mmCIF file of C-alpha atoms (C1' of nucleotides) in Angstrom:
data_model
loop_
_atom_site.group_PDB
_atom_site.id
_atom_site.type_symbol
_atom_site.label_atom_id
_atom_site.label_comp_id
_atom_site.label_asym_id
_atom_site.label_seq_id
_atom_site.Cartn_x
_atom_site.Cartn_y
_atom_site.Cartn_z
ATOM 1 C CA UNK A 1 0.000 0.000 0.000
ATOM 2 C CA UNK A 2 2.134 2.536 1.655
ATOM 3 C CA UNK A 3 3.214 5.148 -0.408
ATOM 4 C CA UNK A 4 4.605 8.497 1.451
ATOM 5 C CA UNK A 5 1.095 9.606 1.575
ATOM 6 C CA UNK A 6 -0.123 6.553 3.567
ATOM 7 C CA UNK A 7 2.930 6.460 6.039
ATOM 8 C CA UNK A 8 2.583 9.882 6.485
ATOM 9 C CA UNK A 9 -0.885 9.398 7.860
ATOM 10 C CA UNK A 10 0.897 6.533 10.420
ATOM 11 C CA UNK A 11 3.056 8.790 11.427
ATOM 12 C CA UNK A 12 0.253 11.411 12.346
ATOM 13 C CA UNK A 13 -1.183 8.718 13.839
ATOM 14 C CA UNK A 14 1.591 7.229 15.686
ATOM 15 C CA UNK A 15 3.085 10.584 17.043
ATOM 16 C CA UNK A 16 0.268 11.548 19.521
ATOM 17 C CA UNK A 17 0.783 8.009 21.583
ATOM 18 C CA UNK A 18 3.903 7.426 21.257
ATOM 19 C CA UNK A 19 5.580 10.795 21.556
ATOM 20 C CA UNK A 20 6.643 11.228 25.146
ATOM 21 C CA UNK A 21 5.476 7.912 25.761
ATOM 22 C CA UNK A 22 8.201 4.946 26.904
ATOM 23 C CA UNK A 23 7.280 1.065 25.715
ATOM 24 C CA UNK A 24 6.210 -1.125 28.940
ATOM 25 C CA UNK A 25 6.287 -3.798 27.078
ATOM 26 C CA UNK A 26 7.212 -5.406 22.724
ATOM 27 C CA UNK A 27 5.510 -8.318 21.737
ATOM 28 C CA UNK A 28 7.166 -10.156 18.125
ATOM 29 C CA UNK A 29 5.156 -12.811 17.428
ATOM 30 C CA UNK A 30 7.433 -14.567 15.161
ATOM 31 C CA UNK A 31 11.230 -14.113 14.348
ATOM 32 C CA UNK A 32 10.898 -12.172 10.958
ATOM 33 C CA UNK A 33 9.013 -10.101 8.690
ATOM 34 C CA UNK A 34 10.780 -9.141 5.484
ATOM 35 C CA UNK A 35 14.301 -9.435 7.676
ATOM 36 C CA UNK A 36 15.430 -11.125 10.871
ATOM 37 C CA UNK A 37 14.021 -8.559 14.008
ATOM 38 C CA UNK A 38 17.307 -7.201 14.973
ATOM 39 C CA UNK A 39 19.016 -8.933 18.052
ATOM 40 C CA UNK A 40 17.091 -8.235 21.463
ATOM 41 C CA UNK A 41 14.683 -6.263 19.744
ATOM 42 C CA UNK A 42 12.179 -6.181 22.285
ATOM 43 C CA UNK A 43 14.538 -5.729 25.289
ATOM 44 C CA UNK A 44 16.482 -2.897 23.274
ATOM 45 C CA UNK A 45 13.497 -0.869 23.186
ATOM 46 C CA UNK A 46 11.722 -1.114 26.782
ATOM 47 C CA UNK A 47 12.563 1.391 28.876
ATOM 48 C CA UNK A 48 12.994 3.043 26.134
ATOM 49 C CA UNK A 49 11.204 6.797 25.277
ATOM 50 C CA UNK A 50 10.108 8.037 22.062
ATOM 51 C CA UNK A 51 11.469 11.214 21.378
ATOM 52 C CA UNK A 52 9.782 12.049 18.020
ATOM 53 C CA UNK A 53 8.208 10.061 15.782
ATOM 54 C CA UNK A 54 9.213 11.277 12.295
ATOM 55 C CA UNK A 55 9.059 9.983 8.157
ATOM 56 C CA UNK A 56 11.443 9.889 5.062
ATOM 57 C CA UNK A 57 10.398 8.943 2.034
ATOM 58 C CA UNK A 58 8.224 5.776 2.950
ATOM 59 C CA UNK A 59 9.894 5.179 5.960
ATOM 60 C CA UNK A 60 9.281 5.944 9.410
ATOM 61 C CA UNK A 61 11.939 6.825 12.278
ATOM 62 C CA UNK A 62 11.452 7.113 15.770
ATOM 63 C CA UNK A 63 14.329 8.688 17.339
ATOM 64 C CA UNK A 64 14.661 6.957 21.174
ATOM 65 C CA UNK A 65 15.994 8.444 24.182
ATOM 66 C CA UNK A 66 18.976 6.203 24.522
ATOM 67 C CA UNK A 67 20.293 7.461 20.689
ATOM 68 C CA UNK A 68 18.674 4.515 18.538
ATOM 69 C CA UNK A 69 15.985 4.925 15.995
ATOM 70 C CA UNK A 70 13.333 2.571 15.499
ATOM 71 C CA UNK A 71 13.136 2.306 11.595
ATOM 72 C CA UNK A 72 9.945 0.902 10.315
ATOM 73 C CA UNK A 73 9.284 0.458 6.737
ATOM 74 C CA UNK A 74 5.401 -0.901 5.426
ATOM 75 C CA UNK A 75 6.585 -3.044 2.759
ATOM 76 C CA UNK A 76 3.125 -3.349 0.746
ATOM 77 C CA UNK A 77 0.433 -4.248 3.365
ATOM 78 C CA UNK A 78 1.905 -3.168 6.893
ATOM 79 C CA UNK A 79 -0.804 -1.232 8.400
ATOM 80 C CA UNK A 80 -0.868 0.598 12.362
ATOM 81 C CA UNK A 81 -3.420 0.329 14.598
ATOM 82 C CA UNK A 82 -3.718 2.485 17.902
ATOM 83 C CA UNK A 83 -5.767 1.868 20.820
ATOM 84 C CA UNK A 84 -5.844 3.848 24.145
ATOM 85 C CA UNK A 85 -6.029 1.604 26.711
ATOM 86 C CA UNK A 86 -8.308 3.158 29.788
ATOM 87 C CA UNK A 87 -10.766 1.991 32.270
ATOM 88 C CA UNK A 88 -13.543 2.860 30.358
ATOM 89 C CA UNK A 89 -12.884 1.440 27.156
ATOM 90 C CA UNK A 90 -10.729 -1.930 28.367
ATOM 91 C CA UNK A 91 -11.746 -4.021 25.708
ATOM 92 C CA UNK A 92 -11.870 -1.383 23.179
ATOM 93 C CA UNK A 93 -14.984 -1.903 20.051
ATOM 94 C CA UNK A 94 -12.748 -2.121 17.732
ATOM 95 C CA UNK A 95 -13.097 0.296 14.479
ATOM 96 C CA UNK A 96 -11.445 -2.468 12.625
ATOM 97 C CA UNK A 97 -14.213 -4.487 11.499
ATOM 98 C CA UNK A 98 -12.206 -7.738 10.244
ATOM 99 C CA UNK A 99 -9.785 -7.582 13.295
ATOM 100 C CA UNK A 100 -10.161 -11.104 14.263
ATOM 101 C CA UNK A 101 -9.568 -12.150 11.119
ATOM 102 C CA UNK A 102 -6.278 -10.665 10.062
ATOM 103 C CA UNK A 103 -5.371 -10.914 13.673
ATOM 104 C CA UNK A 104 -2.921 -13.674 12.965
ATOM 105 C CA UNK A 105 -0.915 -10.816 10.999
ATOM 106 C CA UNK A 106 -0.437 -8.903 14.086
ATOM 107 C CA UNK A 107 3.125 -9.765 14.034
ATOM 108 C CA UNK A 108 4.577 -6.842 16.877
ATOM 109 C CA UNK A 109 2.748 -5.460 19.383
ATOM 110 C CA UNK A 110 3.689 -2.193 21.083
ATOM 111 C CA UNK A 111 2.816 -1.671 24.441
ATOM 112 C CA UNK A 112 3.376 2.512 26.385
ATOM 113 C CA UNK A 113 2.801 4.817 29.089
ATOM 114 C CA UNK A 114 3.161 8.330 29.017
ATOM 115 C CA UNK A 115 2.183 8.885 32.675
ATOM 116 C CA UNK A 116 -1.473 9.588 31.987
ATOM 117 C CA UNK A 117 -2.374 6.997 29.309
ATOM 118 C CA UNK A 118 -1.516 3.755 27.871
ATOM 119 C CA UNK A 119 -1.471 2.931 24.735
ATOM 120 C CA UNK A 120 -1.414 -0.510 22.297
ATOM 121 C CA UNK A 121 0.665 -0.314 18.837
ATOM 122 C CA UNK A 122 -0.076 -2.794 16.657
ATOM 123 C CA UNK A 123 1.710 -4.127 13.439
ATOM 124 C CA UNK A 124 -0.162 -5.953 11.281
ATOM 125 C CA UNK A 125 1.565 -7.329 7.762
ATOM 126 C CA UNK A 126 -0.124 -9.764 5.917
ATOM 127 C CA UNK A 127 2.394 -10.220 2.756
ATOM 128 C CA UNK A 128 5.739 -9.481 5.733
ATOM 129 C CA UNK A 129 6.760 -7.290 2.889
ATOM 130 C CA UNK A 130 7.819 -4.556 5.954
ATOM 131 C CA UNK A 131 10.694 -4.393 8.390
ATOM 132 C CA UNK A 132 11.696 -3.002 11.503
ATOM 133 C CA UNK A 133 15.369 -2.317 12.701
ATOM 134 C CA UNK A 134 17.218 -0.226 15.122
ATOM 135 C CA UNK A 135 20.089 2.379 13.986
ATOM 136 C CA UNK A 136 22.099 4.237 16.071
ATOM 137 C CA UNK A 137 21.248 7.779 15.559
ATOM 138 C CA UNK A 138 24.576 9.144 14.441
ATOM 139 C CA UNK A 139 24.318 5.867 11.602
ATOM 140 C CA UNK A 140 20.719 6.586 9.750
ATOM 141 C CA UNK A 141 22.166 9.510 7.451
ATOM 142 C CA UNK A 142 24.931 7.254 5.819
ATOM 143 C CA UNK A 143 22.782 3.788 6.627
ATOM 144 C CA UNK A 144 21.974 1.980 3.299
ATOM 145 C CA UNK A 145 18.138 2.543 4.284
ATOM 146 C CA UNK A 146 18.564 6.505 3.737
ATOM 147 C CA UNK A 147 21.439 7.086 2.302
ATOM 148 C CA UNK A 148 20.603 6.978 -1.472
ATOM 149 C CA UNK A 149 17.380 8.082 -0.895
ATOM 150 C CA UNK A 150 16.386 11.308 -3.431
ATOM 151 C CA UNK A 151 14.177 14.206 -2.932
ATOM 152 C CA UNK A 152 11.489 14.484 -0.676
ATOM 153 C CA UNK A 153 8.322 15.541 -3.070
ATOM 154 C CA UNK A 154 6.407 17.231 0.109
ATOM 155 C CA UNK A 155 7.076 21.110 0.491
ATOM 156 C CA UNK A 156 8.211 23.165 -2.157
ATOM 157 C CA UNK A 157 12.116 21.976 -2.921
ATOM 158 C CA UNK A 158 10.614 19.932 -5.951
ATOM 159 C CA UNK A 159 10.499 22.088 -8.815
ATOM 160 C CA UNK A 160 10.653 21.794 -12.911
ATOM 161 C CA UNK A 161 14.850 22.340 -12.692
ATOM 162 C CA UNK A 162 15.158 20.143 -10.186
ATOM 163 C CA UNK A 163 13.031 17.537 -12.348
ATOM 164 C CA UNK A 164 15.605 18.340 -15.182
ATOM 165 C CA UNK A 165 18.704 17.692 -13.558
ATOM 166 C CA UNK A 166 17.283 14.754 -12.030
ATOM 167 C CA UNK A 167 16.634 13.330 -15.441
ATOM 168 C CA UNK A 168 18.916 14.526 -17.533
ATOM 169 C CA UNK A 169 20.415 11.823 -19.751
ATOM 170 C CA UNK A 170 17.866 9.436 -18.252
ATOM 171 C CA UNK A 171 16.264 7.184 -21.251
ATOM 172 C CA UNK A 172 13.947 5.224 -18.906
ATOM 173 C CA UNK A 173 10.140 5.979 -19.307
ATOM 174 C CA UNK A 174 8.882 8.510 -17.151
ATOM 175 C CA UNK A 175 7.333 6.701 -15.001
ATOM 176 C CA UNK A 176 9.975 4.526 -13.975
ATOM 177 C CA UNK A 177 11.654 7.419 -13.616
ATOM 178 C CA UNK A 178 9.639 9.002 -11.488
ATOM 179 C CA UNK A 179 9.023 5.759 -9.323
ATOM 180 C CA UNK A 180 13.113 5.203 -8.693
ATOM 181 C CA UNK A 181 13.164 6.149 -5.115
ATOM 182 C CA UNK A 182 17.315 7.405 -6.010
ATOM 183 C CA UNK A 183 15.742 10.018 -7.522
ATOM 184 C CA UNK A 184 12.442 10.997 -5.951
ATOM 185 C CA UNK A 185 11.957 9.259 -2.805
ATOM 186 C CA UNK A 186 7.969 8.101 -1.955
ATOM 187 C CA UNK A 187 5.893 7.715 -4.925
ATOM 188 C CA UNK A 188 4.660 4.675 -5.886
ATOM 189 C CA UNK A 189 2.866 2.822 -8.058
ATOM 190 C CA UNK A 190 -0.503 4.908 -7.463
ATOM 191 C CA UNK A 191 0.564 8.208 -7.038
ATOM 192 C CA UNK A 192 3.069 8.153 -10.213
ATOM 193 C CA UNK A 193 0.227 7.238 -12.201
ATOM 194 C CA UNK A 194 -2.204 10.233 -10.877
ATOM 195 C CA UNK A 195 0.744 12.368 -11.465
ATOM 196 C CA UNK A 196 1.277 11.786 -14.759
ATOM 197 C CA UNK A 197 -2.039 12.134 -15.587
ATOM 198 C CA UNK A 198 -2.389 15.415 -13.950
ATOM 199 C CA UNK A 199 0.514 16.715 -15.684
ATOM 200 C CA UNK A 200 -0.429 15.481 -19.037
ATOM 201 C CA UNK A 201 2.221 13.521 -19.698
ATOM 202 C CA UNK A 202 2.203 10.140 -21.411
ATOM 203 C CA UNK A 203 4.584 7.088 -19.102
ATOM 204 C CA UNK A 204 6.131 6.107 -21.962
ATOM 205 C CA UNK A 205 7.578 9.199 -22.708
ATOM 206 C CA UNK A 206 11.889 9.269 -21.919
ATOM 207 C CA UNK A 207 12.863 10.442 -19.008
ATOM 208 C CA UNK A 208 15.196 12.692 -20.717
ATOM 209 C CA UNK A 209 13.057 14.420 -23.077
ATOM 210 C CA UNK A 210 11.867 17.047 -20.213
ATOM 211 C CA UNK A 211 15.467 17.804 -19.765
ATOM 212 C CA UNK A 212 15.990 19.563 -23.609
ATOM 213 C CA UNK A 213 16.437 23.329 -23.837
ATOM 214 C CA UNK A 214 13.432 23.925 -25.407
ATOM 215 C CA UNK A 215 10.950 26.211 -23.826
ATOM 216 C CA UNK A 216 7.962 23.451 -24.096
ATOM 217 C CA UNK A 217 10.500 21.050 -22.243
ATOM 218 C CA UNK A 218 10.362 23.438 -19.044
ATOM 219 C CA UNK A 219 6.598 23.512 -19.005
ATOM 220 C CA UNK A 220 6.488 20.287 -18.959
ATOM 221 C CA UNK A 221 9.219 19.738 -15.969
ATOM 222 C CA UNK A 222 7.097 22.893 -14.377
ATOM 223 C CA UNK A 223 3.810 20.770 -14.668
ATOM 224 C CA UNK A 224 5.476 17.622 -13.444
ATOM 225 C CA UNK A 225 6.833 18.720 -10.382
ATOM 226 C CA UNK A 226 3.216 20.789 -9.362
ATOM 227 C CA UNK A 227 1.896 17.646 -10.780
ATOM 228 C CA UNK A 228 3.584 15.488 -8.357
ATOM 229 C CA UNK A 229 3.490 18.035 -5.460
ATOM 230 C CA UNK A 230 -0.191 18.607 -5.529
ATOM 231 C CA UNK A 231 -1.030 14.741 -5.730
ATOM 232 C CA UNK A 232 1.025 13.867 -2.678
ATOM 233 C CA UNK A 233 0.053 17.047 -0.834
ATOM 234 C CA UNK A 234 -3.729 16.242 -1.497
ATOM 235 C CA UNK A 235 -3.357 12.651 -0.676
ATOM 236 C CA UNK A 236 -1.922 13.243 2.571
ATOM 237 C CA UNK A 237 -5.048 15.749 3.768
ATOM 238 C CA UNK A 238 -7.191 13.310 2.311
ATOM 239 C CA UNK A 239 -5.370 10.466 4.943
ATOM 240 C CA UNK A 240 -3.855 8.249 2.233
ATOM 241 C CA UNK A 241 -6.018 5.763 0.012
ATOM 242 C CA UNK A 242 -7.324 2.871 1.321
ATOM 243 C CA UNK A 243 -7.317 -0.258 -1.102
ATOM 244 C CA UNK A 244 -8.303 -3.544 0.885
ATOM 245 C CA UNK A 245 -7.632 -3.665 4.363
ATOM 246 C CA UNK A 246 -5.899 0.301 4.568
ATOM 247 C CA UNK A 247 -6.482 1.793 7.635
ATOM 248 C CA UNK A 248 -5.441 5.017 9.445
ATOM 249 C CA UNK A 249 -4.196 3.836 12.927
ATOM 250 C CA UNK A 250 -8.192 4.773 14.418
ATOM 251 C CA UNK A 251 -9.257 2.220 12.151
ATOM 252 C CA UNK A 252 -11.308 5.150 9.952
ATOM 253 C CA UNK A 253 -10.355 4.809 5.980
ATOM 254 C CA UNK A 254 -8.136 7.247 4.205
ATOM 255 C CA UNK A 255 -10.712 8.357 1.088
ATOM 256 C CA UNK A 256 -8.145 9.570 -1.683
ATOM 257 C CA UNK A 257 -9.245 6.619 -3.365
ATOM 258 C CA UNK A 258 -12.441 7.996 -4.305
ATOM 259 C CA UNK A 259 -9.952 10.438 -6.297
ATOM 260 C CA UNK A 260 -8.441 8.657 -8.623
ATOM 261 C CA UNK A 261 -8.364 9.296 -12.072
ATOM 262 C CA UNK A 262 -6.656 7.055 -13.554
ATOM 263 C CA UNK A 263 -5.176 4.652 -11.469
ATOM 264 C CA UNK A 264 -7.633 0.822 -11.857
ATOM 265 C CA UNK A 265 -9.529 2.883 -13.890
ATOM 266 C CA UNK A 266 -8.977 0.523 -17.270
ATOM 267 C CA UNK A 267 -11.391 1.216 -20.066
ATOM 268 C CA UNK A 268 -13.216 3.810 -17.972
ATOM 269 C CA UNK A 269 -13.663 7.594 -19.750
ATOM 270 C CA UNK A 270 -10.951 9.622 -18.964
ATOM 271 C CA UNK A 271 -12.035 12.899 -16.103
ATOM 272 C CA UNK A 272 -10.392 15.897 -18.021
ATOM 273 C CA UNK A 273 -13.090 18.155 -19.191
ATOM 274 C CA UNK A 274 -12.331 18.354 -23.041
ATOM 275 C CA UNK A 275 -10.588 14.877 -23.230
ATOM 276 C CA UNK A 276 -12.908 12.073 -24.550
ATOM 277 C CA UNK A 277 -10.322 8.956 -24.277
ATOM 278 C CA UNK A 278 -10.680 6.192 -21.978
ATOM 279 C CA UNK A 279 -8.072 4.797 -19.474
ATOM 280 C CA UNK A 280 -5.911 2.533 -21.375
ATOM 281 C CA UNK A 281 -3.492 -0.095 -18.754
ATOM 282 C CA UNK A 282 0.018 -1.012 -20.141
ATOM 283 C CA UNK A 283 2.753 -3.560 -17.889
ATOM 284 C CA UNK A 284 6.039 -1.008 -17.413
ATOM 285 C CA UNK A 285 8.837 -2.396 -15.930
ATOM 286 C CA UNK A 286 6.689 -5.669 -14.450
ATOM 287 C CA UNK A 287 3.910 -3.339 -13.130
ATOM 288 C CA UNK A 288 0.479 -1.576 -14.217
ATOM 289 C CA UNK A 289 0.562 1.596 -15.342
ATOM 290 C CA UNK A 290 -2.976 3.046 -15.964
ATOM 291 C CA UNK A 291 -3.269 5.839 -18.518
ATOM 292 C CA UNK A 292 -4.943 8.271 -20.945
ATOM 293 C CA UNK A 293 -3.389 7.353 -24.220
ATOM 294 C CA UNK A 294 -5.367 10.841 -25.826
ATOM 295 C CA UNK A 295 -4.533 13.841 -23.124
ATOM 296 C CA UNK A 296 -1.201 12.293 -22.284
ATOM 297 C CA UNK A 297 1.465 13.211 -24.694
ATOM 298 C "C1'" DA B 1 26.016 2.426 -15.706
ATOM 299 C "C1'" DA B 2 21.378 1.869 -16.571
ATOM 300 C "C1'" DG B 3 17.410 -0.612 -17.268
ATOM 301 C "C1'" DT B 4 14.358 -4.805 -16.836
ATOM 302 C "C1'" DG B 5 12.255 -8.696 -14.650
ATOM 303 C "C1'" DA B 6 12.052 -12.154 -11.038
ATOM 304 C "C1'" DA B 7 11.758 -13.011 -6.221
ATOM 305 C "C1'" DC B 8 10.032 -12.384 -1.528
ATOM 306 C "C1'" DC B 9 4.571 -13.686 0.807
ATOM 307 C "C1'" DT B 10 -0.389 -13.782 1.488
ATOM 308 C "C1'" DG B 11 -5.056 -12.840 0.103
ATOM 309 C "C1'" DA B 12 -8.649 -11.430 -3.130
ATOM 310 C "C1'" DA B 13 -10.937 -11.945 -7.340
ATOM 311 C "C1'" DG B 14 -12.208 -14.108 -11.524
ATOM 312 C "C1'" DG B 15 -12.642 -18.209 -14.703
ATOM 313 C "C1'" DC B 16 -14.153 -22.924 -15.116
ATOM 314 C "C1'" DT C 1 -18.383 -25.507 -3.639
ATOM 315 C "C1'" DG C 2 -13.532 -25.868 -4.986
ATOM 316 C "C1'" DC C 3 -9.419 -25.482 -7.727
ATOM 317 C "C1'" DC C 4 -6.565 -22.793 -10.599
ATOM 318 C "C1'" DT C 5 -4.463 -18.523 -12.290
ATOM 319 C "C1'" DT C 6 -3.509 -13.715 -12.005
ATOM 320 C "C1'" DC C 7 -2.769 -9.639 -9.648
ATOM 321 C "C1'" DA C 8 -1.696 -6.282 -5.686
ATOM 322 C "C1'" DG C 9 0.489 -0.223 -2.525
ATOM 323 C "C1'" DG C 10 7.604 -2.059 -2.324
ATOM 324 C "C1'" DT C 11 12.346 -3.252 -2.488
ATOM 325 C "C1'" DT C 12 16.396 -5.868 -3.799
ATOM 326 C "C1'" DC C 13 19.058 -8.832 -6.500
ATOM 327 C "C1'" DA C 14 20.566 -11.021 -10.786
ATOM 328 C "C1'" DC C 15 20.933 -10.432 -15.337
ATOM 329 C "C1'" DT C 16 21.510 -7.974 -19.981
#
DNA sequence: AAGTGAACCTGAAGGC
DNA sequence: TGCCTTCAGGTTCACT
């Protein structure tokens, strides 16, 4: 699932409970998700406090009082759940209406205090496509998780020259381009596809053809990188998209879904106003891309 | 070096 | 109803 605009929403999730808050108690109930749990996971962390709870790219990092960081990544179908454990709500109706079910995913299980609450973190990962590790703090910038990581497309650094010198001499197709996470670090599959389509621009076109001097090449780069802004920006208010079992950590959906125009949208008429195509899906690079072959050029 | 496709794992959906 | 195939939000590794 995750793309930067889901984890984002875990991390706004996450932070109120855990920030300030020190783990009683980490259940792993087995020995690996995507990786081995580091060594003495669970005993490296109790005691422990969370400083801050922050994100890169699709990856969250919670920095620890003792100098580690907890790095969490979602893989394709880790999801957060948060539950505030008090006297009045011990067993806690769960907003998660298949719980039980998938509760055989619920492969950590975070237990804090913060003095006036406690709280329950759970990790649930169907596919194990996620991991968790601890970093010393002083490590993360140079550790191979972060360190070849590219631009962040939230706030306004992302621009049409970045974009250029980013893909300059590139031949892939754009949207592989725009999916390598060396480059620009959080898109995925979804939002690369909504991008493109809000910019106009067909996947298939080379990277490097937004990186010419001519003056149509700039708009382009220009439309890209509001393109790509605005879709992750509006995705993130919106509290990510929910496909299958997507949750925000209270269980609610995310509803960017319901936004889409492009992406499992084959054969469907295509949203712009003067554009009467249809949604067209192609296989790039072993994955869907969804398109409008007429308004994309 | 850069680009592509398979692999990792489970569940959902569709065809027969 | 069941069995089979295909596909899914990500990343990494092997290969051209």
């Amino acid at each position: 699932m995750p793309e930067l605009p889901e984890v984002e929403t875990a991390r706004r999730g996450l932070a109120p409970a855990m920030e300030g808050a020190t783990f009683t108690r980490v259940k792993i109930n087995r020995p690996n998700l995507r990786f081995p749990f580091p060594d003495n996971f669970a005993v490296r962390l109790e005691n422990c406090q969370v400083r801050e709870v922050t994100r890169r790219a699709k990856y969250l990092a919670l920095y620890l009082d003792n100098e580690e960081v907890l790095v969490m990544h979602l893989g394709m179908s880790g999801s957060f759940h948060v539950e505030k454990l008090d006297t009045e709500n011990i067993d806690g109706e769960s907003l998660h209406h298949d719980r039980d079910r998938f509760a055989i995913h619920d492969h950590v299980i975070f237990y804090l205090e913060n003095g006036k609450n406690q709280f329950q973190v759970t990790y649930n990962d169907p596919r194990r496509f996620g991991f968790m590790d601890l970093i010393n703090s002083d490590q993360l910038a140079n550790h191979k998780y972060f360190a070849n990581l590219g631009i962040e497309p939230t706030g306004n650094s992302l621009d049409g020259e970045c974009i250029r010198d980013l893909f300059t001499n590139r031949k892939a197709p754009l949207k592989a381009a725009i999916l390598d996470q060396k480059l620009i670090a959080g898109l995925g599959n979804i939002y690369v596809c909504e991008a493109l389509w809000q910019a106009g621009l067909s996947p298939k076109r080379q990277a490097k053809t937004l990186c010419t001097s001519s003056r149509v090449a700039k708009i382009r780069a220009d439309k890209l990188a509001d393109a790509i802004r605005d879709v992750i920006a509006r995705a993130i208010e919106a509290g990510g998209s929910s496909l299958n079992d997507h949750r925000q950590t209270d269980g609610t959906l995310g509803y960017f879904q319901h936004r889409f125009n492009v992406y499992d949208r084959e054969g469907e008429n295509c949203n712009r106003k003067e554009c009467a195509g249809n949604i067209n899906r192609i296989v790039q690079s072993g994955r869907s891309t969804y398109y409008c072959g007429s308004c994309q050029k």
